[in-house]
Structure formats: C-alpha cells, structure tokens
PDB file of C-alpha atoms in Angstrom:
ATOM      1  CA  UNK A   1       0.261  -0.431  -0.316  1.00 51.00           C
ATOM      2  CA  UNK A   2       2.415   1.639   0.817  1.00 70.00           C
ATOM      3  CA  UNK A   3       4.623   2.099  -2.293  1.00 73.00           C
ATOM      4  CA  UNK A   4       1.515   1.739  -4.153  1.00 77.00           C
ATOM      5  CA  UNK A   5       1.195   5.736  -2.901  1.00 79.00           C
ATOM      6  CA  UNK A   6       5.131   6.501  -3.424  1.00 80.00           C
ATOM      7  CA  UNK A   7       4.801   5.370  -7.244  1.00 83.00           C
ATOM      8  CA  UNK A   8       1.216   7.684  -8.078  1.00 84.00           C
ATOM      9  CA  UNK A   9       3.307  10.579  -5.319  1.00 86.00           C
ATOM     10  CA  UNK A  10       6.639  10.525  -7.155  1.00 86.00           C
ATOM     11  CA  UNK A  11       4.529   9.960 -10.990  1.00 90.00           C
ATOM     12  CA  UNK A  12       2.254  12.909  -8.971  1.00 90.00           C
ATOM     13  CA  UNK A  13       5.611  14.780  -8.838  1.00 89.00           C
ATOM     14  CA  UNK A  14       6.844  14.835 -12.189  1.00 93.00           C
ATOM     15  CA  UNK A  15       4.143  15.340 -13.853  1.00 93.00           C
ATOM     16  CA  UNK A  16       4.304  18.883 -12.298  1.00 92.00           C
ATOM     17  CA  UNK A  17       7.792  19.502 -13.124  1.00 92.00           C
ATOM     18  CA  UNK A  18       6.835  18.421 -16.721  1.00 94.00           C
ATOM     19  CA  UNK A  19       4.211  21.262 -16.663  1.00 93.00           C
ATOM     20  CA  UNK A  20       6.200  23.677 -14.925  1.00 91.00           C
ATOM     21  CA  UNK A  21       9.046  22.989 -17.525  1.00 92.00           C
ATOM     22  CA  UNK A  22       6.332  23.157 -20.597  1.00 92.00           C
ATOM     23  CA  UNK A  23       5.875  26.703 -18.832  1.00 89.00           C
ATOM     24  CA  UNK A  24       8.783  28.253 -17.172  1.00 91.00           C
ATOM     25  CA  UNK A  25      10.484  26.947 -20.278  1.00 92.00           C
ATOM     26  CA  UNK A  26       9.833  29.798 -23.108  1.00 90.00           C
ATOM     27  CA  UNK A  27      10.488  32.220 -20.065  1.00 91.00           C
ATOM     28  CA  UNK A  28      13.459  31.497 -19.812  1.00 91.00           C
ATOM     29  CA  UNK A  29      14.744  31.123 -23.886  1.00 91.00           C
ATOM     30  CA  UNK A  30      13.235  34.278 -23.960  1.00 91.00           C
ATOM     31  CA  UNK A  31      15.558  35.682 -21.604  1.00 92.00           C
ATOM     32  CA  UNK A  32      18.666  33.983 -22.060  1.00 92.00           C
ATOM     33  CA  UNK A  33      17.804  35.553 -25.657  1.00 90.00           C
ATOM     34  CA  UNK A  34      17.831  39.236 -24.907  1.00 91.00           C
ATOM     35  CA  UNK A  35      21.869  38.770 -24.093  1.00 91.00           C
ATOM     36  CA  UNK A  36      22.560  36.739 -26.568  1.00 88.00           C
ATOM     37  CA  UNK A  37      23.848  39.045 -30.279  1.00 86.00           C
ATOM     38  CA  UNK A  38      22.556  38.038 -33.370  1.00 84.00           C
ATOM     39  CA  UNK A  39      24.656  36.489 -35.262  1.00 83.00           C
ATOM     40  CA  UNK A  40      24.787  33.944 -32.252  1.00 84.00           C
ATOM     41  CA  UNK A  41      20.825  33.582 -32.115  1.00 83.00           C
ATOM     42  CA  UNK A  42      20.151  32.650 -35.792  1.00 79.00           C
ATOM     43  CA  UNK A  43      23.305  30.192 -35.445  1.00 79.00           C
ATOM     44  CA  UNK A  44      23.232  29.044 -32.169  1.00 70.00           C
ATOM     45  CA  UNK A  45      20.189  27.383 -30.557  1.00 73.00           C
ATOM     46  CA  UNK A  46      21.841  26.303 -27.204  1.00 75.00           C
ATOM     47  CA  UNK A  47      20.444  27.118 -24.274  1.00 78.00           C
ATOM     48  CA  UNK A  48      23.423  27.505 -21.933  1.00 80.00           C
ATOM     49  CA  UNK A  49      24.768  31.369 -22.367  1.00 78.00           C
ATOM     50  CA  UNK A  50      28.511  31.263 -23.604  1.00 77.00           C
ATOM     51  CA  UNK A  51      29.477  35.627 -22.991  1.00 82.00           C
ATOM     52  CA  UNK A  52      26.654  37.235 -22.436  1.00 85.00           C
ATOM     53  CA  UNK A  53      26.460  40.943 -23.383  1.00 88.00           C
ATOM     54  CA  UNK A  54      23.656  44.091 -22.848  1.00 89.00           C
ATOM     55  CA  UNK A  55      23.816  45.155 -26.011  1.00 90.00           C
ATOM     56  CA  UNK A  56      20.281  44.421 -26.868  1.00 91.00           C
ATOM     57  CA  UNK A  57      19.206  46.357 -23.766  1.00 93.00           C
ATOM     58  CA  UNK A  58      20.880  49.280 -24.747  1.00 92.00           C
ATOM     59  CA  UNK A  59      19.584  50.272 -27.491  1.00 90.00           C
ATOM     60  CA  UNK A  60      16.168  48.789 -26.764  1.00 92.00           C
ATOM     61  CA  UNK A  61      16.328  52.120 -24.476  1.00 92.00           C
ATOM     62  CA  UNK A  62      18.210  54.288 -27.096  1.00 90.00           C
ATOM     63  CA  UNK A  63      17.986  53.387 -30.617  1.00 88.00           C
ATOM     64  CA  UNK A  64      14.078  52.237 -30.013  1.00 87.00           C
ATOM     65  CA  UNK A  65      12.920  54.251 -27.187  1.00 85.00           C
ATOM     66  CA  UNK A  66      10.971  51.551 -25.335  1.00 91.00           C
ATOM     67  CA  UNK A  67      11.034  53.181 -22.398  1.00 91.00           C
ATOM     68  CA  UNK A  68       8.195  56.053 -23.113  1.00 92.00           C
ATOM     69  CA  UNK A  69       6.014  52.644 -24.657  1.00 92.00           C
ATOM     70  CA  UNK A  70       6.913  50.711 -21.088  1.00 94.00           C
ATOM     71  CA  UNK A  71       5.222  53.897 -19.482  1.00 94.00           C
ATOM     72  CA  UNK A  72       2.649  54.465 -21.255  1.00 93.00           C
ATOM     73  CA  UNK A  73       1.468  50.811 -20.482  1.00 94.00           C
ATOM     74  CA  UNK A  74       1.894  51.453 -16.616  1.00 94.00           C
ATOM     75  CA  UNK A  75      -0.326  54.203 -16.973  1.00 95.00           C
ATOM     76  CA  UNK A  76      -3.451  52.892 -19.091  1.00 95.00           C
ATOM     77  CA  UNK A  77      -3.052  49.323 -16.917  1.00 95.00           C
ATOM     78  CA  UNK A  78      -2.541  51.404 -13.070  1.00 95.00           C
ATOM     79  CA  UNK A  79      -5.813  52.785 -13.871  1.00 96.00           C
ATOM     80  CA  UNK A  80      -7.856  50.849 -15.924  1.00 96.00           C
ATOM     81  CA  UNK A  81      -7.393  48.183 -12.999  1.00 95.00           C
ATOM     82  CA  UNK A  82      -8.112  50.526 -10.385  1.00 95.00           C
ATOM     83  CA  UNK A  83     -11.275  51.903 -11.776  1.00 96.00           C
ATOM     84  CA  UNK A  84     -12.551  47.977 -13.075  1.00 95.00           C
ATOM     85  CA  UNK A  85     -11.629  47.586  -9.631  1.00 95.00           C
ATOM     86  CA  UNK A  86     -13.873  49.962  -8.290  1.00 94.00           C
ATOM     87  CA  UNK A  87     -16.520  48.631 -10.415  1.00 94.00           C
ATOM     88  CA  UNK A  88     -16.397  45.558 -10.054  1.00 93.00           C
ATOM     89  CA  UNK A  89     -16.951  45.384  -6.451  1.00 93.00           C
ATOM     90  CA  UNK A  90     -19.450  47.780  -7.036  1.00 92.00           C
ATOM     91  CA  UNK A  91     -22.038  45.856  -9.940  1.00 91.00           C
ATOM     92  CA  UNK A  92     -20.715  42.804  -8.318  1.00 92.00           C
ATOM     93  CA  UNK A  93     -22.370  43.607  -4.546  1.00 91.00           C
ATOM     94  CA  UNK A  94     -25.323  44.976  -6.328  1.00 90.00           C
ATOM     95  CA  UNK A  95     -25.502  41.636  -8.611  1.00 91.00           C
ATOM     96  CA  UNK A  96     -25.430  39.230  -5.700  1.00 89.00           C
ATOM     97  CA  UNK A  97     -27.461  41.578  -3.028  1.00 88.00           C
ATOM     98  CA  UNK A  98     -30.081  42.313  -5.364  1.00 86.00           C
ATOM     99  CA  UNK A  99     -30.581  38.933  -7.382  1.00 83.00           C
ATOM    100  CA  UNK A 100     -30.224  40.882 -11.114  1.00 85.00           C
ATOM    101  CA  UNK A 101     -29.033  37.770 -12.803  1.00 83.00           C
ATOM    102  CA  UNK A 102     -30.081  39.789 -16.317  1.00 86.00           C
ATOM    103  CA  UNK A 103     -26.998  42.225 -15.928  1.00 85.00           C
ATOM    104  CA  UNK A 104     -25.007  38.711 -15.020  1.00 85.00           C
ATOM    105  CA  UNK A 105     -25.078  36.912 -18.555  1.00 86.00           C
ATOM    106  CA  UNK A 106     -24.695  40.772 -19.562  1.00 86.00           C
ATOM    107  CA  UNK A 107     -21.591  41.238 -18.595  1.00 84.00           C
ATOM    108  CA  UNK A 108     -20.822  37.639 -18.786  1.00 81.00           C
ATOM    109  CA  UNK A 109     -21.771  38.436 -22.342  1.00 85.00           C
ATOM    110  CA  UNK A 110     -19.012  40.983 -23.319  1.00 83.00           C
ATOM    111  CA  UNK A 111     -16.733  38.991 -21.346  1.00 84.00           C
ATOM    112  CA  UNK A 112     -17.253  36.832 -24.656  1.00 85.00           C
ATOM    113  CA  UNK A 113     -17.173  39.290 -26.857  1.00 85.00           C
ATOM    114  CA  UNK A 114     -14.267  40.071 -29.160  1.00 86.00           C
ATOM    115  CA  UNK A 115     -12.139  43.189 -27.725  1.00 84.00           C
ATOM    116  CA  UNK A 116     -11.221  44.031 -31.903  1.00 84.00           C
ATOM    117  CA  UNK A 117     -15.587  44.058 -31.548  1.00 87.00           C
ATOM    118  CA  UNK A 118     -15.381  46.791 -29.042  1.00 86.00           C
ATOM    119  CA  UNK A 119     -12.745  48.755 -30.722  1.00 88.00           C
ATOM    120  CA  UNK A 120     -14.482  49.200 -34.255  1.00 88.00           C
ATOM    121  CA  UNK A 121     -17.273  51.513 -32.250  1.00 91.00           C
ATOM    122  CA  UNK A 122     -14.912  52.802 -29.699  1.00 92.00           C
ATOM    123  CA  UNK A 123     -12.852  53.850 -32.364  1.00 91.00           C
ATOM    124  CA  UNK A 124     -15.460  55.492 -33.677  1.00 93.00           C
ATOM    125  CA  UNK A 125     -16.792  57.675 -30.563  1.00 93.00           C
ATOM    126  CA  UNK A 126     -13.193  58.392 -29.600  1.00 93.00           C
ATOM    127  CA  UNK A 127     -12.814  60.563 -33.309  1.00 92.00           C
ATOM    128  CA  UNK A 128     -15.308  62.409 -32.716  1.00 93.00           C
ATOM    129  CA  UNK A 129     -15.415  63.603 -29.505  1.00 92.00           C
ATOM    130  CA  UNK A 130     -11.316  63.869 -29.231  1.00 91.00           C
ATOM    131  CA  UNK A 131      -9.928  61.257 -27.240  1.00 91.00           C
ATOM    132  CA  UNK A 132      -8.308  58.791 -30.056  1.00 92.00           C
ATOM    133  CA  UNK A 133      -4.169  58.323 -29.244  1.00 90.00           C
ATOM    134  CA  UNK A 134      -4.862  59.575 -26.001  1.00 92.00           C
ATOM    135  CA  UNK A 135      -5.067  57.946 -22.162  1.00 94.00           C
ATOM    136  CA  UNK A 136      -8.415  58.236 -20.917  1.00 93.00           C
ATOM    137  CA  UNK A 137      -9.447  56.939 -23.954  1.00 93.00           C
ATOM    138  CA  UNK A 138      -7.069  53.539 -23.602  1.00 94.00           C
ATOM    139  CA  UNK A 139      -7.806  53.151 -20.122  1.00 95.00           C
ATOM    140  CA  UNK A 140     -11.446  53.839 -20.816  1.00 94.00           C
ATOM    141  CA  UNK A 141     -11.303  50.921 -23.797  1.00 93.00           C
ATOM    142  CA  UNK A 142      -9.323  48.917 -21.168  1.00 94.00           C
ATOM    143  CA  UNK A 143     -12.696  48.470 -19.040  1.00 94.00           C
ATOM    144  CA  UNK A 144     -14.563  46.262 -21.113  1.00 92.00           C
ATOM    145  CA  UNK A 145     -10.615  43.321 -19.847  1.00 92.00           C
ATOM    146  CA  UNK A 146     -11.044  44.417 -16.475  1.00 94.00           C
ATOM    147  CA  UNK A 147     -14.487  45.444 -15.002  1.00 93.00           C
ATOM    148  CA  UNK A 148     -16.539  42.119 -15.864  1.00 92.00           C
ATOM    149  CA  UNK A 149     -13.923  39.906 -15.137  1.00 90.00           C
ATOM    150  CA  UNK A 150     -13.857  41.321 -11.801  1.00 92.00           C
ATOM    151  CA  UNK A 151     -17.407  41.382 -11.465  1.00 93.00           C
ATOM    152  CA  UNK A 152     -16.825  37.959 -11.703  1.00 88.00           C
ATOM    153  CA  UNK A 153     -13.953  36.994  -9.749  1.00 87.00           C
ATOM    154  CA  UNK A 154     -15.738  39.287  -6.916  1.00 90.00           C
ATOM    155  CA  UNK A 155     -19.531  37.451  -7.297  1.00 88.00           C
ATOM    156  CA  UNK A 156     -18.223  34.548  -4.676  1.00 83.00           C
ATOM    157  CA  UNK A 157     -16.553  36.623  -1.634  1.00 86.00           C
ATOM    158  CA  UNK A 158     -19.872  38.435  -1.619  1.00 88.00           C
ATOM    159  CA  UNK A 159     -21.393  35.894  -1.944  1.00 85.00           C
ATOM    160  CA  UNK A 160     -19.594  35.076   1.070  1.00 82.00           C
ATOM    161  CA  UNK A 161     -19.795  38.244   3.404  1.00 84.00           C
ATOM    162  CA  UNK A 162     -23.191  37.204   5.592  1.00 85.00           C
ATOM    163  CA  UNK A 163     -25.793  39.495   5.341  1.00 84.00           C
ATOM    164  CA  UNK A 164     -26.559  39.525   9.433  1.00 86.00           C
ATOM    165  CA  UNK A 165     -23.165  42.429   9.171  1.00 86.00           C
ATOM    166  CA  UNK A 166     -24.697  44.818   6.879  1.00 84.00           C
ATOM    167  CA  UNK A 167     -28.922  44.967   8.511  1.00 84.00           C
ATOM    168  CA  UNK A 168     -26.013  45.494  11.638  1.00 86.00           C
ATOM    169  CA  UNK A 169     -24.434  48.472  10.046  1.00 84.00           C
ATOM    170  CA  UNK A 170     -27.617  49.663   9.131  1.00 85.00           C
ATOM    171  CA  UNK A 171     -29.007  49.864  12.356  1.00 85.00           C
ATOM    172  CA  UNK A 172     -26.396  51.312  13.936  1.00 83.00           C
ATOM    173  CA  UNK A 173     -26.779  54.056  11.619  1.00 84.00           C
ATOM    174  CA  UNK A 174     -24.133  53.911   8.400  1.00 84.00           C
ATOM    175  CA  UNK A 175     -25.848  55.306   5.283  1.00 84.00           C
ATOM    176  CA  UNK A 176     -25.888  51.898   2.066  1.00 82.00           C
ATOM    177  CA  UNK A 177     -22.950  54.077   0.545  1.00 85.00           C
ATOM    178  CA  UNK A 178     -20.905  54.213   3.583  1.00 85.00           C
ATOM    179  CA  UNK A 179     -22.400  50.532   4.505  1.00 86.00           C
ATOM    180  CA  UNK A 180     -20.422  49.348   0.858  1.00 87.00           C
ATOM    181  CA  UNK A 181     -17.638  51.352   1.134  1.00 86.00           C
ATOM    182  CA  UNK A 182     -16.240  50.630   5.345  1.00 86.00           C
ATOM    183  CA  UNK A 183     -17.341  47.259   5.672  1.00 87.00           C
ATOM    184  CA  UNK A 184     -18.288  45.596   2.069  1.00 88.00           C
ATOM    185  CA  UNK A 185     -15.489  46.691   0.703  1.00 88.00           C
ATOM    186  CA  UNK A 186     -13.094  45.987   2.692  1.00 87.00           C
ATOM    187  CA  UNK A 187     -14.116  42.045   3.217  1.00 86.00           C
ATOM    188  CA  UNK A 188     -13.216  42.171  -0.074  1.00 87.00           C
ATOM    189  CA  UNK A 189      -9.994  42.339   0.289  1.00 85.00           C
ATOM    190  CA  UNK A 190      -9.000  38.419  -0.773  1.00 82.00           C
ATOM    191  CA  UNK A 191     -10.958  39.115  -4.499  1.00 86.00           C
ATOM    192  CA  UNK A 192      -9.866  42.219  -4.425  1.00 90.00           C
ATOM    193  CA  UNK A 193      -6.351  41.597  -4.831  1.00 87.00           C
ATOM    194  CA  UNK A 194      -7.302  38.832  -7.267  1.00 86.00           C
ATOM    195  CA  UNK A 195      -9.307  40.760  -9.891  1.00 90.00           C
ATOM    196  CA  UNK A 196      -6.207  43.357  -9.560  1.00 91.00           C
ATOM    197  CA  UNK A 197      -3.514  41.079 -10.446  1.00 89.00           C
ATOM    198  CA  UNK A 198      -5.614  39.214 -13.196  1.00 89.00           C
ATOM    199  CA  UNK A 199      -6.457  41.875 -14.572  1.00 92.00           C
ATOM    200  CA  UNK A 200      -3.414  43.880 -14.405  1.00 93.00           C
ATOM    201  CA  UNK A 201      -1.961  41.518 -16.430  1.00 92.00           C
ATOM    202  CA  UNK A 202      -4.365  41.259 -19.167  1.00 92.00           C
ATOM    203  CA  UNK A 203      -4.199  45.027 -19.734  1.00 94.00           C
ATOM    204  CA  UNK A 204      -0.987  45.102 -19.851  1.00 94.00           C
ATOM    205  CA  UNK A 205      -0.682  42.414 -22.735  1.00 92.00           C
ATOM    206  CA  UNK A 206      -3.246  43.619 -24.313  1.00 91.00           C
ATOM    207  CA  UNK A 207      -2.481  44.369 -28.225  1.00 89.00           C
ATOM    208  CA  UNK A 208      -5.932  44.689 -29.671  1.00 88.00           C
ATOM    209  CA  UNK A 209      -6.773  47.567 -28.069  1.00 91.00           C
ATOM    210  CA  UNK A 210      -3.369  49.221 -28.536  1.00 88.00           C
ATOM    211  CA  UNK A 211      -3.392  48.903 -31.986  1.00 88.00           C
ATOM    212  CA  UNK A 212      -6.895  50.009 -33.251  1.00 89.00           C
ATOM    213  CA  UNK A 213      -7.144  52.756 -30.074  1.00 90.00           C
ATOM    214  CA  UNK A 214      -3.098  53.877 -29.765  1.00 83.00           C
ATOM    215  CA  UNK A 215      -0.881  56.436 -32.481  1.00 75.00           C
ATOM    216  CA  UNK A 216       2.573  58.236 -32.405  1.00 79.00           C
ATOM    217  CA  UNK A 217       1.649  59.951 -29.293  1.00 86.00           C
ATOM    218  CA  UNK A 218      -0.135  57.576 -27.007  1.00 88.00           C
ATOM    219  CA  UNK A 219       2.392  54.058 -27.678  1.00 89.00           C
ATOM    220  CA  UNK A 220       2.086  51.570 -25.372  1.00 91.00           C
ATOM    221  CA  UNK A 221       4.701  48.117 -25.398  1.00 91.00           C
ATOM    222  CA  UNK A 222       2.809  45.254 -26.756  1.00 90.00           C
ATOM    223  CA  UNK A 223       2.119  48.174 -30.047  1.00 89.00           C
ATOM    224  CA  UNK A 224       6.273  49.102 -29.795  1.00 90.00           C
ATOM    225  CA  UNK A 225       7.586  45.460 -30.195  1.00 89.00           C
ATOM    226  CA  UNK A 226       6.400  47.009 -33.989  1.00 86.00           C
ATOM    227  CA  UNK A 227       9.082  48.838 -34.223  1.00 86.00           C
ATOM    228  CA  UNK A 228      12.129  45.499 -34.064  1.00 89.00           C
ATOM    229  CA  UNK A 229       9.919  43.322 -36.758  1.00 86.00           C
ATOM    230  CA  UNK A 230      12.216  45.302 -39.859  1.00 80.00           C
ATOM    231  CA  UNK A 231      10.712  44.803 -44.349  1.00 77.00           C
ATOM    232  CA  UNK A 232      14.015  43.200 -44.514  1.00 78.00           C
ATOM    233  CA  UNK A 233      15.186  41.964 -40.970  1.00 82.00           C
ATOM    234  CA  UNK A 234      13.369  41.104 -37.454  1.00 87.00           C
ATOM    235  CA  UNK A 235      15.391  42.152 -34.692  1.00 89.00           C
ATOM    236  CA  UNK A 236      15.352  39.255 -32.273  1.00 90.00           C
ATOM    237  CA  UNK A 237      18.090  40.589 -30.044  1.00 90.00           C
ATOM    238  CA  UNK A 238      15.859  43.729 -29.143  1.00 91.00           C
ATOM    239  CA  UNK A 239      12.750  42.052 -29.223  1.00 92.00           C
ATOM    240  CA  UNK A 240      13.094  39.425 -26.146  1.00 92.00           C
ATOM    241  CA  UNK A 241      15.317  42.306 -24.514  1.00 93.00           C
ATOM    242  CA  UNK A 242      12.005  44.541 -25.073  1.00 93.00           C
ATOM    243  CA  UNK A 243      10.130  41.065 -24.022  1.00 92.00           C
ATOM    244  CA  UNK A 244      11.768  40.133 -21.324  1.00 93.00           C
ATOM    245  CA  UNK A 245      11.994  44.186 -19.677  1.00 94.00           C
ATOM    246  CA  UNK A 246       7.405  44.001 -20.306  1.00 93.00           C
ATOM    247  CA  UNK A 247       7.715  40.342 -17.853  1.00 91.00           C
ATOM    248  CA  UNK A 248       9.976  41.902 -15.296  1.00 91.00           C
ATOM    249  CA  UNK A 249       6.443  44.336 -13.820  1.00 90.00           C
ATOM    250  CA  UNK A 250       3.677  41.368 -13.879  1.00 89.00           C
ATOM    251  CA  UNK A 251       6.143  38.928 -12.221  1.00 88.00           C
ATOM    252  CA  UNK A 252       6.695  41.662  -9.806  1.00 87.00           C
ATOM    253  CA  UNK A 253       3.235  42.582  -9.067  1.00 84.00           C
ATOM    254  CA  UNK A 254       2.366  38.630  -8.531  1.00 81.00           C
ATOM    255  CA  UNK A 255       5.564  38.153  -6.306  1.00 83.00           C
ATOM    256  CA  UNK A 256       4.006  41.129  -4.476  1.00 81.00           C
ATOM    257  CA  UNK A 257      -0.076  39.824  -4.391  1.00 76.00           C
ATOM    258  CA  UNK A 258       0.977  35.982  -3.954  1.00 73.00           C
ATOM    259  CA  UNK A 259      -0.290  35.875  -1.130  1.00 69.00           C
ATOM    260  CA  UNK A 260      -3.476  36.765  -0.627  1.00 67.00           C
ATOM    261  CA  UNK A 261      -3.923  36.236  -4.606  1.00 64.00           C
ATOM    262  CA  UNK A 262      -3.237  32.089  -4.048  1.00 62.00           C
ATOM    263  CA  UNK A 263      -5.958  33.104  -0.296  1.00 60.00           C
ATOM    264  CA  UNK A 264      -8.741  34.576  -2.556  1.00 55.00           C
ATOM    265  CA  UNK A 265      -8.651  32.483  -5.211  1.00 55.00           C
ATOM    266  CA  UNK A 266      -9.075  29.641  -2.852  1.00 55.00           C
ATOM    267  CA  UNK A 267     -11.963  31.399  -1.237  1.00 54.00           C
ATOM    268  CA  UNK A 268     -13.071  32.430  -4.218  1.00 49.00           C
ATOM    269  CA  UNK A 269     -14.013  28.268  -5.576  1.00 48.00           C
ATOM    270  CA  UNK A 270     -15.225  27.138  -2.216  1.00 48.00           C
ATOM    271  CA  UNK A 271     -17.642  29.827  -2.192  1.00 50.00           C
TER     272      UNK A 271
END
C-alpha cells in the first residue's frame, strides 16, 4: 500500500515538473536570447549563455525608445485596473444582493465578445470626441477587460459576506454608501487582490485595443514591439530584450501579492 502511494506521489511530482517546464522554458529562452548577439541567435540554438551581452537592452532604450512605451502601458494598466476593480466590486455587490441575473448574464456576454469588435465603435466615438490616441481613451477601452473579470471574480466573495453584518451596520445608522465602502469593500480584500492582479496582467499584455485606439502619441509596449520587425529582418535580440522588460512588472506585481492572490482565488473557488 505504501509502495503504491509512493509511486503515485512520484508520478504526480514528475507530471507537475513537466507542466512547469512547459510554461517556464519559453520565458527562460526569451531571457537568455536577450543576452545574445544577432549572429549567435541565428547560429547557436543552445539554451546556455556563452558570452552574455547587454547591447540589446541598451539599444532597446536608446535606439528603439522602449521607455515611453513601458510608461504608457503602466499608466493605462494601473488606472484601468483600479477603476475596473471599483466598478466591478460595486456591480458584483448589486448583482448578488439584488439578484440581478440579467445584469450578470449581460456582463458574461461582454466577456465572450472579441475586443476588436468593441474597438470599432470606440474608435468612431473617440475620433469624434477627441479621445483617440489619448490615455483617457485607452483606459476607458481597457475597462472592457477589467470590469467583467472583476465582477465574476468578486461575485463569490460578496456571496460569502454574511448579510447580518450589513443589517447590523444599517441599524447603527450607516448609510448604504458607507456600508459598502466601510464594511463590504474591506472584506473583499482577497478577491480585490485576485481581480486586480489578473486585470493588470491582461490589460498590460493587451495588443488589439492598443493597435486600434493607440497611435503616434500613445504607444503601449505590446504595440512598440513592432519596431523590432523590419522589412528585411527582425531584431530578435532587441525583441527578446523588450519582451523580458515587459515581463518584469507582471512578475514583480504577482510576487508582491502572491499570498493574497492564492488565498483569494481559493476562497472564491470554494464560495
């Protein structure tokens, strides 16, 4: 019995290692590619570094000017995430407490619609009101990503908050707005962290909205990667360096909230 259990545990760990390898290896290969010369990238497919260089990173900032693109992506992702979580938490509360099934279905439907379809009417609207190629326009468009996702993550957390707490607060003279922001919102901390993390990552990596609603003034990082693709050749080293730089904010943010993220996703799944 113990022998069979050990074999199953060993197989379980082997499968986990293989799955982790499938996800981690591409990231590892991008990182080491960013430290190779163009000649080495074309001739040497080794997964080890022989003579690492930082020229690709230097050219990324000086020649290709990736800095402003990273800044633009950061501004859009942060504000879209904050606004999306606030609106999403209020929507999740209303849906759960007032049994708004039609509203929940509508929000679910928006998650099924491709972003490009939503970008077409937004493009026409922003052209007319002067929001095309602006931070306001891109942040508003990214709410298509962050709001529905926040709603569906936070619905389970709202359901887990006892109504007796809200009733006691109302008896003590708390207003409905105060009830939400002073009592309900803090209790959603785990769900908010989970929703904010996933919303930030999806907003940060979004390409289609940046392509259609960005321009010459506001160029987010996913769109700026096109600068490394020329008519005759592709600067693989610079492209890998830029991709590595794009990984840093999402990895740092995820590690920073890892504890709350794990707890939040587990609680949301159970509820």
